[in-house]
Short mmCIF file of C-alpha atoms and ligand atoms in Angstrom, two decimals:
data_model
loop_
_atom_site.label_atom_id
_atom_site.label_comp_id
_atom_site.label_asym_id
_atom_site.label_seq_id
_atom_site.Cartn_x
_atom_site.Cartn_y
_atom_site.Cartn_z
CA MET K 98 10.30 -22.41 -44.82
CA THR K 99 13.67 -23.70 -43.74
CA ALA K 100 15.89 -20.62 -44.00
CA SER K 101 17.95 -21.64 -40.98
CA ILE K 102 18.83 -25.23 -40.12
CA LEU K 103 20.87 -26.65 -37.26
CA VAL K 104 22.62 -30.01 -37.70
CA ILE K 105 23.87 -31.69 -34.51
CA GLY K 106 27.00 -33.82 -34.86
CA SER K 107 30.58 -33.71 -36.10
CA GLY K 108 31.14 -36.56 -38.54
CA GLY K 109 31.14 -37.16 -42.27
CA ARG K 110 27.44 -37.93 -41.98
CA GLU K 111 26.71 -34.47 -40.63
CA HIS K 112 28.90 -32.78 -43.24
CA ALA K 113 27.00 -34.65 -45.97
CA LEU K 114 23.65 -33.73 -44.42
CA ALA K 115 24.65 -30.07 -44.14
CA TRP K 116 25.87 -30.07 -47.76
CA ALA K 117 22.62 -31.60 -49.04
CA LEU K 118 20.46 -29.32 -46.88
CA ALA K 119 22.37 -26.26 -48.10
CA ARG K 120 21.39 -27.16 -51.67
CA SER K 121 17.68 -27.19 -50.82
CA PRO K 122 15.58 -24.26 -52.05
CA GLY K 123 15.15 -21.42 -49.58
CA VAL K 124 17.93 -22.50 -47.21
CA GLU K 125 20.18 -19.58 -46.23
CA ARG K 126 22.19 -20.92 -43.34
CA VAL K 127 23.14 -24.37 -42.03
CA THR K 128 24.91 -24.42 -38.69
CA VAL K 129 26.68 -27.64 -37.75
CA ALA K 130 27.39 -28.12 -34.05
CA PRO K 131 30.03 -29.03 -33.08
CA GLY K 132 30.96 -29.75 -36.72
CA ASN K 133 34.47 -30.18 -38.09
CA ALA K 134 36.92 -28.29 -40.32
CA GLY K 135 34.87 -29.16 -43.43
CA THR K 136 31.71 -27.57 -42.07
CA THR K 137 33.46 -24.37 -41.11
CA GLY K 138 32.66 -21.39 -43.29
CA SER K 139 31.69 -22.39 -46.81
CA GLN K 140 29.16 -21.00 -49.26
CA HIS K 141 26.88 -23.24 -51.36
CA GLY K 142 24.94 -21.06 -53.75
CA ALA K 143 22.64 -19.02 -51.56
CA ALA K 144 23.41 -20.96 -48.38
CA ALA K 145 26.28 -20.70 -45.94
CA ILE K 146 27.51 -23.65 -43.88
CA GLU K 147 29.12 -22.76 -40.58
CA THR K 148 30.26 -24.45 -37.41
CA CYS K 149 29.48 -23.72 -33.79
CA ALA K 150 31.43 -25.48 -31.06
CA LEU K 151 29.20 -26.96 -28.39
CA ASP K 152 28.53 -30.18 -26.54
CA PRO K 153 25.42 -31.89 -27.96
CA ALA K 154 24.79 -33.31 -24.48
CA ASP K 155 24.27 -29.76 -23.17
CA GLY K 156 20.56 -29.24 -23.88
CA ALA K 157 20.57 -25.65 -22.65
CA ALA K 158 23.46 -24.74 -24.96
CA VAL K 159 21.74 -26.38 -27.93
CA THR K 160 18.49 -24.53 -27.13
CA ALA K 161 20.36 -21.24 -26.92
CA LEU K 162 21.97 -21.88 -30.30
CA CYS K 163 18.59 -22.77 -31.84
CA ARG K 164 17.21 -19.46 -30.58
CA ASN K 165 20.25 -17.50 -31.68
CA ARG K 166 20.04 -18.96 -35.20
CA ALA K 167 16.20 -18.82 -35.29
CA ALA K 168 16.36 -22.47 -36.38
CA ASP K 169 13.42 -23.55 -38.52
CA LEU K 170 14.59 -27.16 -38.35
CA VAL K 171 17.00 -29.15 -36.18
CA VAL K 172 18.49 -32.36 -37.57
CA ILE K 173 20.12 -34.59 -34.95
CA GLY K 174 22.82 -36.78 -36.56
CA PRO K 175 24.21 -39.23 -33.96
CA GLU K 176 22.45 -41.73 -31.70
CA ASP K 177 23.82 -40.56 -28.36
CA PRO K 178 21.99 -37.21 -28.15
CA LEU K 179 18.85 -38.87 -29.52
CA ALA K 180 18.96 -41.56 -26.82
CA ALA K 181 19.62 -38.88 -24.22
CA GLY K 182 16.40 -37.08 -25.18
CA LEU K 183 17.75 -34.03 -27.04
CA GLY K 184 14.86 -34.34 -29.51
CA ASP K 185 12.28 -34.27 -26.69
CA HIS K 186 13.98 -31.30 -25.09
CA LEU K 187 14.08 -29.22 -28.28
CA ARG K 188 10.50 -30.13 -29.21
CA SER K 189 9.36 -29.02 -25.76
CA GLU K 190 11.07 -25.70 -26.49
CA GLY K 191 8.99 -25.37 -29.65
CA PHE K 192 11.52 -26.38 -32.33
CA SER K 193 10.86 -28.67 -35.29
CA VAL K 194 13.17 -31.65 -34.88
CA PHE K 195 14.14 -34.40 -37.29
CA GLY K 196 15.09 -37.27 -34.98
CA PRO K 197 13.12 -39.45 -32.56
CA GLY K 198 12.68 -38.78 -28.86
CA ALA K 199 14.34 -40.93 -26.20
CA ASP K 200 11.39 -43.36 -26.35
CA GLY K 201 11.81 -44.06 -30.07
CA ALA K 202 15.61 -44.04 -29.82
CA ARG K 203 15.37 -47.20 -27.69
CA LEU K 204 15.11 -49.00 -31.01
CA GLU K 205 18.89 -48.55 -31.16
CA ALA K 206 19.73 -47.84 -27.53
CA SER K 207 18.37 -51.17 -26.21
CA LYS K 208 18.80 -54.23 -28.37
CA ALA K 209 16.65 -56.28 -25.95
CA TRP K 210 13.82 -53.73 -26.24
CA ALA K 211 14.13 -53.70 -30.03
CA LYS K 212 13.96 -57.50 -30.15
CA VAL K 213 10.74 -57.54 -28.10
CA LEU K 214 9.25 -54.91 -30.41
CA MET K 215 10.29 -56.90 -33.49
CA ALA K 216 8.74 -60.07 -32.06
CA GLU K 217 5.47 -58.22 -31.35
CA ALA K 218 5.48 -56.71 -34.84
CA GLY K 219 6.32 -60.01 -36.55
CA VAL K 220 9.46 -58.55 -38.09
CA PRO K 221 11.82 -61.25 -39.40
CA THR K 222 14.98 -61.30 -37.26
CA ALA K 223 17.43 -63.73 -35.64
CA ALA K 224 16.14 -65.88 -32.76
CA CYS K 225 17.33 -64.38 -29.49
CA TRP K 226 17.71 -64.84 -25.74
CA THR K 227 18.18 -62.10 -23.15
CA ALA K 228 20.34 -62.51 -20.04
CA THR K 229 21.08 -60.29 -17.07
CA SER K 230 23.95 -62.32 -15.63
CA ALA K 231 26.92 -64.21 -17.02
CA ALA K 232 25.63 -67.46 -15.48
CA GLN K 233 22.27 -67.05 -17.21
CA ALA K 234 23.98 -66.29 -20.53
CA ARG K 235 26.31 -69.29 -20.18
CA ALA K 236 23.30 -71.52 -19.51
CA VAL K 237 21.64 -70.37 -22.76
CA LEU K 238 24.86 -70.98 -24.63
CA ALA K 239 25.20 -74.48 -23.17
CA ALA K 240 21.58 -75.34 -23.97
CA GLN K 241 21.95 -74.10 -27.56
CA ALA K 242 25.33 -75.84 -27.97
CA ARG K 243 26.45 -73.42 -30.74
CA PRO K 244 28.45 -70.18 -30.61
CA LEU K 245 25.72 -67.55 -30.46
CA VAL K 246 26.30 -63.90 -31.35
CA VAL K 247 26.88 -61.88 -28.15
CA LYS K 248 25.58 -58.31 -27.91
CA ALA K 249 25.71 -55.77 -25.12
CA ASP K 250 22.18 -54.38 -24.79
CA GLY K 251 22.98 -50.67 -24.89
CA LEU K 252 24.95 -48.17 -26.96
CA ALA K 253 28.59 -49.25 -27.09
CA ALA K 254 29.96 -47.16 -29.95
CA GLY K 255 29.88 -50.12 -32.33
CA LYS K 256 32.02 -52.28 -30.05
CA GLY K 257 29.31 -54.20 -28.20
CA VAL K 258 28.83 -57.06 -30.69
CA THR K 259 30.92 -60.23 -30.96
CA VAL K 260 30.34 -62.84 -33.66
CA PRO K 261 32.27 -65.79 -32.19
CA GLU K 262 33.55 -68.78 -34.14
CA THR K 263 33.84 -71.06 -31.09
CA MET K 264 32.06 -71.69 -27.78
CA ALA K 265 35.17 -70.46 -25.94
CA GLU K 266 35.05 -67.15 -27.82
CA ALA K 267 31.35 -66.82 -27.05
CA GLU K 268 32.00 -67.43 -23.34
CA ALA K 269 34.82 -64.89 -23.34
CA ALA K 270 32.52 -62.33 -24.99
CA ILE K 271 29.87 -62.94 -22.30
CA GLU K 272 32.47 -62.32 -19.57
CA GLN K 273 33.53 -59.12 -21.38
CA VAL K 274 30.01 -57.71 -21.43
CA PHE K 275 29.46 -58.36 -17.72
CA SER K 276 32.96 -57.14 -16.80
CA GLY K 277 31.62 -53.59 -16.79
CA ARG K 278 33.58 -52.62 -19.88
CA PHE K 279 30.45 -51.20 -21.50
CA GLY K 280 29.12 -49.48 -18.38
CA PRO K 281 25.30 -49.41 -18.16
CA ALA K 282 25.15 -50.66 -21.78
CA GLY K 283 26.41 -54.04 -20.51
CA LYS K 284 23.90 -54.70 -17.72
CA THR K 285 21.84 -56.83 -20.09
CA LEU K 286 23.05 -59.03 -22.87
CA VAL K 287 21.35 -60.38 -25.98
CA LEU K 288 22.37 -63.72 -27.48
CA GLU K 289 21.37 -64.35 -31.07
CA GLU K 290 21.47 -67.18 -33.55
CA ARG K 291 24.15 -66.50 -36.12
CA LEU K 292 22.80 -65.65 -39.55
CA GLN K 293 24.64 -65.80 -42.86
CA GLY K 294 24.41 -63.61 -45.93
CA PRO K 295 25.31 -60.21 -47.33
CA GLU K 296 24.44 -57.15 -45.26
CA LEU K 297 22.51 -54.16 -46.47
CA SER K 298 21.37 -50.83 -45.02
CA VAL K 299 17.87 -49.52 -45.71
CA PHE K 300 16.87 -46.03 -44.59
CA ALA K 301 13.32 -44.78 -44.23
CA LEU K 302 12.39 -41.18 -43.48
CA THR K 303 9.25 -41.05 -41.39
CA ASP K 304 6.91 -38.61 -39.71
CA GLY K 305 5.54 -41.37 -37.49
CA LYS K 306 2.77 -42.22 -39.95
CA ASP K 307 4.20 -42.46 -43.46
CA LEU K 308 7.50 -43.78 -44.73
CA LEU K 309 9.79 -42.73 -47.54
CA LEU K 310 12.54 -45.19 -48.44
CA LEU K 311 15.96 -44.19 -49.78
CA PRO K 312 17.95 -46.41 -52.16
CA PRO K 313 19.51 -49.37 -50.31
CA ALA K 314 23.21 -49.01 -49.55
CA GLN K 315 25.98 -51.43 -48.72
CA ASP K 316 28.68 -50.57 -46.22
CA HIS K 317 32.09 -52.24 -45.71
CA LYS K 318 32.60 -52.74 -42.00
CA ARG K 319 36.00 -54.41 -41.88
CA ILE K 320 39.26 -52.50 -41.93
CA GLY K 321 40.97 -54.88 -44.37
CA GLU K 322 40.55 -55.61 -48.06
CA GLY K 323 38.60 -58.79 -48.77
CA ASP K 324 36.39 -57.90 -45.77
CA ARG K 325 38.97 -59.08 -43.26
CA GLY K 326 40.23 -57.74 -39.97
CA ALA K 327 38.72 -55.60 -37.24
CA ASN K 328 35.27 -54.06 -37.37
CA THR K 329 35.14 -50.32 -38.04
CA GLY K 330 32.42 -47.71 -38.27
CA GLY K 331 32.47 -48.36 -42.01
CA MET K 332 35.20 -47.89 -44.66
CA GLY K 333 33.13 -47.14 -47.73
CA ALA K 334 29.75 -47.71 -49.32
CA TYR K 335 27.81 -47.78 -52.53
CA ALA K 336 24.19 -47.30 -53.54
CA PRO K 337 21.76 -48.33 -54.87
CA ALA K 338 22.83 -51.84 -53.90
CA PRO K 339 21.60 -54.20 -56.65
CA LEU K 340 21.16 -56.89 -53.97
CA LEU K 341 17.72 -55.47 -53.33
CA ASP K 342 15.62 -54.64 -56.37
CA GLU K 343 12.42 -52.57 -56.37
CA PRO K 344 10.13 -55.46 -55.30
CA GLY K 345 12.72 -56.49 -52.69
CA LEU K 346 12.77 -52.98 -51.25
CA ASP K 347 8.99 -52.93 -51.26
CA ALA K 348 8.97 -56.19 -49.30
CA ILE K 349 11.22 -54.53 -46.69
CA ARG K 350 8.72 -51.68 -46.47
CA GLN K 351 5.79 -54.08 -46.01
CA ASP K 352 7.39 -56.74 -43.82
CA VAL K 353 9.85 -54.70 -41.75
CA LEU K 354 9.32 -50.96 -41.71
CA MET K 355 5.53 -50.62 -41.68
CA PRO K 356 5.04 -53.20 -38.88
CA THR K 357 7.87 -51.58 -36.88
CA LEU K 358 6.30 -48.15 -37.21
CA ALA K 359 2.90 -49.59 -36.27
CA ALA K 360 4.42 -51.27 -33.19
CA LEU K 361 6.04 -47.97 -32.17
CA ARG K 362 2.71 -46.18 -32.57
CA ALA K 363 0.97 -48.91 -30.55
CA ARG K 364 3.33 -48.00 -27.70
CA GLY K 365 2.40 -44.36 -28.02
CA ILE K 366 5.71 -43.46 -29.65
CA ASP K 367 5.52 -40.69 -32.25
CA TYR K 368 8.70 -41.45 -34.19
CA ARG K 369 9.93 -38.65 -36.46
CA GLY K 370 13.27 -39.14 -38.11
CA VAL K 371 15.07 -41.93 -39.88
CA ILE K 372 14.71 -45.65 -39.25
CA TYR K 373 17.81 -47.51 -40.37
CA ALA K 374 17.25 -51.22 -40.85
CA GLY K 375 20.51 -53.17 -40.89
CA LEU K 376 19.53 -56.28 -42.84
CA MET K 377 21.11 -59.60 -43.60
CA LEU K 378 19.90 -61.25 -46.80
CA THR K 379 19.84 -64.87 -45.66
CA PRO K 380 18.90 -67.86 -47.82
CA GLU K 381 15.59 -67.84 -45.91
CA GLY K 382 14.93 -64.19 -46.77
CA PRO K 383 15.87 -60.80 -45.32
CA ARG K 384 16.34 -60.60 -41.53
CA VAL K 385 16.82 -57.49 -39.39
CA ILE K 386 20.23 -57.57 -37.71
CA GLU K 387 19.66 -54.28 -35.92
CA PHE K 388 17.75 -51.04 -36.06
CA ASN K 389 19.43 -47.68 -35.77
CA VAL K 390 17.70 -44.36 -35.27
CA ARG K 391 19.99 -42.22 -37.43
CA PHE K 392 21.59 -42.27 -40.85
CA GLY K 393 24.46 -44.69 -41.36
CA ASP K 394 27.95 -43.33 -41.68
CA PRO K 395 29.32 -43.64 -44.43
CA GLU K 396 26.00 -44.63 -46.07
CA CYS K 397 24.73 -41.06 -45.63
CA GLU K 398 27.73 -39.71 -47.56
CA VAL K 399 26.93 -41.92 -50.55
CA LEU K 400 23.19 -41.26 -50.44
CA MET K 401 23.08 -37.47 -50.06
CA PRO K 402 24.64 -36.71 -53.48
CA LEU K 403 22.07 -39.05 -55.07
CA LEU K 404 19.14 -37.00 -53.77
CA GLU K 405 17.69 -34.18 -55.79
CA GLY K 406 15.09 -31.64 -54.80
CA ASP K 407 14.14 -30.29 -51.43
CA LEU K 408 15.72 -32.43 -48.70
CA ALA K 409 15.22 -29.66 -46.16
CA GLY K 410 11.51 -29.49 -46.97
CA LEU K 411 11.23 -33.24 -46.64
CA LEU K 412 12.97 -33.44 -43.26
CA LEU K 413 10.84 -30.52 -42.03
CA ALA K 414 7.73 -32.39 -43.21
CA CYS K 415 8.86 -35.41 -41.17
CA ALA K 416 9.51 -33.19 -38.15
CA ARG K 417 6.02 -31.68 -38.44
CA GLY K 418 4.14 -34.90 -39.13
CA GLU K 419 3.28 -33.81 -42.68
CA LEU K 420 5.15 -36.28 -44.85
CA ALA K 421 2.01 -37.29 -46.78
CA THR K 422 1.70 -33.82 -48.28
CA ALA K 423 5.41 -33.16 -48.86
CA ALA K 424 6.87 -32.84 -52.34
CA PRO K 425 8.20 -36.25 -53.38
CA LEU K 426 11.88 -37.04 -53.15
CA ARG K 427 13.71 -37.24 -56.43
CA ILE K 428 16.55 -39.72 -56.79
CA ARG K 429 19.25 -39.00 -59.34
CA ALA K 430 19.49 -41.49 -62.22
CA ALA K 431 23.04 -42.42 -61.22
CA VAL K 432 24.94 -44.70 -58.88
CA GLY K 433 27.03 -43.54 -55.96
CA ALA K 434 30.31 -44.62 -54.38
CA CYS K 435 32.16 -43.42 -51.32
CA VAL K 436 35.49 -44.33 -49.77
CA VAL K 437 36.80 -43.45 -46.31
CA ALA K 438 40.34 -42.27 -45.57
CA ALA K 439 41.17 -43.13 -41.96
CA ALA K 440 44.01 -42.17 -39.65
CA ALA K 441 46.97 -44.37 -38.78
CA GLY K 442 45.94 -46.93 -36.18
CA TYR K 443 42.22 -46.95 -36.97
CA PRO K 444 40.07 -48.66 -35.67
CA GLY K 445 42.36 -48.83 -32.64
CA SER K 446 43.75 -45.75 -30.97
CA VAL K 447 44.73 -43.30 -33.67
CA ARG K 448 47.37 -40.69 -34.16
CA ARG K 449 46.06 -37.13 -34.40
CA GLY K 450 47.46 -33.89 -35.75
CA ASP K 451 48.80 -35.09 -39.12
CA VAL K 452 48.62 -32.32 -41.71
CA ILE K 453 46.19 -32.98 -44.58
CA SER K 454 46.86 -31.65 -48.07
CA GLY K 455 44.85 -31.79 -51.29
CA ALA K 456 41.38 -31.78 -49.71
CA GLY K 457 40.34 -28.43 -51.23
CA SER K 458 38.03 -28.03 -54.18
CA ASP K 459 39.02 -29.77 -57.39
CA ARG K 460 37.07 -28.57 -60.38
CA ASP K 461 38.37 -31.04 -62.94
CA LEU K 462 36.86 -34.06 -61.18
CA PRO K 463 33.12 -33.67 -61.63
CA HIS K 464 30.54 -35.18 -59.31
CA THR K 465 32.96 -35.80 -56.47
CA GLN K 466 32.55 -34.46 -52.99
CA VAL K 467 34.94 -34.47 -50.03
CA PHE K 468 33.10 -34.83 -46.74
CA HIS K 469 35.13 -34.19 -43.63
CA ALA K 470 34.86 -36.37 -40.53
CA GLY K 471 37.84 -36.28 -38.14
CA THR K 472 39.36 -32.97 -39.24
CA GLY K 473 40.28 -29.77 -37.46
CA ARG K 474 42.66 -26.84 -37.59
CA SER K 475 46.04 -26.68 -35.90
CA ALA K 476 47.10 -23.57 -33.99
CA ALA K 477 48.85 -22.50 -37.19
CA GLY K 478 45.61 -22.91 -39.16
CA GLU K 479 46.61 -26.06 -41.04
CA LEU K 480 44.01 -28.74 -41.80
CA VAL K 481 44.87 -31.69 -39.55
CA THR K 482 43.52 -35.12 -38.60
CA THR K 483 41.56 -35.25 -35.34
CA GLY K 484 39.90 -38.68 -35.38
CA GLY K 485 39.67 -42.21 -36.73
CA ARG K 486 37.77 -41.66 -39.92
CA VAL K 487 39.26 -38.47 -41.38
CA LEU K 488 37.57 -37.83 -44.73
CA VAL K 489 35.05 -39.51 -46.96
CA VAL K 490 35.12 -38.99 -50.72
CA ALA K 491 31.82 -39.54 -52.51
CA ALA K 492 31.22 -39.65 -56.24
CA HIS K 493 28.39 -40.46 -58.58
CA ALA K 494 28.34 -41.50 -62.22
CA ASP K 495 26.39 -43.68 -64.60
CA SER K 496 28.25 -46.87 -63.62
CA PHE K 497 29.87 -48.15 -60.44
CA ASP K 498 33.19 -48.49 -62.27
CA ALA K 499 33.09 -44.81 -63.21
CA ALA K 500 31.89 -43.69 -59.77
CA PHE K 501 34.63 -45.60 -57.94
CA ALA K 502 37.26 -44.42 -60.44
CA LEU K 503 36.26 -40.82 -59.64
CA ALA K 504 36.20 -41.41 -55.88
CA TYR K 505 39.63 -43.04 -55.82
CA ALA K 506 41.11 -40.43 -58.16
CA ARG K 507 39.90 -37.69 -55.82
CA LEU K 508 41.10 -39.58 -52.76
CA ASP K 509 44.56 -40.11 -54.27
CA ARG K 510 45.03 -36.33 -54.40
CA ILE K 511 44.53 -36.10 -50.65
CA SER K 512 47.50 -36.93 -48.50
CA PHE K 513 48.33 -37.16 -44.84
CA ALA K 514 50.84 -39.31 -42.97
CA GLY K 515 49.49 -42.75 -42.19
CA LYS K 516 46.42 -42.50 -44.47
CA VAL K 517 44.51 -45.80 -44.37
CA LEU K 518 41.98 -46.80 -46.99
CA ARG K 519 40.55 -49.86 -48.68
CA ARG K 520 41.09 -50.15 -52.45
CA ASP K 521 38.35 -52.75 -52.86
CA ILE K 522 35.24 -50.83 -51.77
CA GLY K 523 32.40 -51.87 -54.06
CA HIS K 524 34.15 -55.07 -55.16
CA GLN K 525 30.66 -56.58 -55.32
CA VAL K 526 29.63 -54.23 -58.14
CA ARG K 527 32.88 -53.31 -59.90
CA SER K 528 34.18 -55.11 -62.94
CA ARG K 529 37.82 -54.57 -61.98
P1 LIG X 1914 27.85 -53.43 -34.95
O1 LIG X 1914 26.53 -53.61 -34.27
O2 LIG X 1914 27.82 -52.38 -36.01
O3 LIG X 1914 29.02 -53.45 -34.07
O4 LIG X 1914 28.11 -54.71 -35.84
C1 LIG X 1914 27.41 -55.79 -35.70
C2 LIG X 1914 27.84 -56.70 -36.80
O5 LIG X 1914 27.82 -58.00 -36.28
C3 LIG X 1914 26.85 -56.69 -37.95
O6 LIG X 1914 27.19 -55.77 -38.93
C4 LIG X 1914 26.94 -58.11 -38.43
O7 LIG X 1914 28.00 -58.26 -39.35
C5 LIG X 1914 27.28 -58.89 -37.20
N1 LIG X 1914 26.08 -59.52 -36.64
C6 LIG X 1914 25.23 -58.99 -35.75
N2 LIG X 1914 24.23 -59.85 -35.45
C7 LIG X 1914 24.46 -60.95 -36.18
C8 LIG X 1914 23.78 -62.22 -36.32
N3 LIG X 1914 22.67 -62.51 -35.64
N4 LIG X 1914 24.32 -63.12 -37.17
C9 LIG X 1914 25.43 -62.85 -37.85
N5 LIG X 1914 26.12 -61.70 -37.76
C10 LIG X 1914 25.65 -60.75 -36.93
N1 LIG X 1915 27.75 -47.62 -41.26
C1 LIG X 1915 27.21 -48.30 -40.15
C2 LIG X 1915 26.64 -47.43 -39.13
O1 LIG X 1915 26.53 -46.24 -39.31
O2 LIG X 1915 26.25 -47.93 -38.10
#
């Protein structure tokens, strides 16, 4: 039973997870910590969603909250607490945790480590070179005589990757990484051959033995329409992405996910959580660009409304190593769209404290959902912006045109000063 669930994190991803978990049979209470204004005090049928302020890095505080809430399941949303070993800590305290331990989280927390694992497992990925000094990296670059992709090894909040156009840009990126800008994440650097092709996100739920794949999703990483401008955390998504059909997805299971899980097991790593394969569909076939150890954001917001049935039961089965006997996941016969509304200045430094209106429930727009990300309450109790990505509107329908029309209609009713959004999310699948 999963009467009480704790979700760690504060973004749109965690709001979407909490919302989907609250709809699962038998769930009475979902506590999101630290959460945001959208996860504070709402009722979903039999289940309440509530927020508890705490620092996910404070293992003792999280343990105390788990005890206080008698948590049957803990779902850890972001990569940082996973890499820091929060999953290990809570498991050692006897809790069922969806999310890998620090060992498995290296798949995201060290790109060099992940590349070695992929090579061992025979997973198709870009050719790579690892360097621990700028001189070494420059030597690789000179020998290759092409602008390689430059990646800080560790977690750098999405800012550690440069895809240079010229040798000079590649050299500058190498200097950046070793300048100390990324702290310990920049002690090692990975250089990669540059691949070409559309990108796709594939998510597999796993209990360390079996895998359950969700529909593939496509994110939009750039801030500007036409996929131009600075990289962001993601400005919108859609799923299922027609780029990968059923046989294509099955090939990803066979060629990427199963060998990766086997390689993890061979290292004694019991990985329970989600494996997120960031893929590039190159002319030579799919290649892994990176692995993440959490749901994508905003991919999670588009996927959760497409799931039917007992998500809580499924995540608990993963946490307990019982996925093989869990009730199967049901996917809605619909397509999903989601669009992010960001704050002025995003993805640079953003303005906070702008008052948000129109985000409340809207009964005449069916199948739309507003997930909060960077939201909070002012001293006067108003809903205000508190971060870069402010809200994510998700919708589902029987066509992408209809789903995006719903999402944009809902989003247009929400206003705050400086609201930034892309009007062309899903341009790949929309007819207008
Ligand atoms: P992130 O790791 O999310 O900051 O973004 C990395 C982005 O860099 C990916 O989404 C790709 O668009 C791009 N990228 C990473 N590795 C490669 C590669 N080997 N070839 C081409 N593009 C890459
Ligand atoms: N949407 C991309 C990510 O979550 O990393």
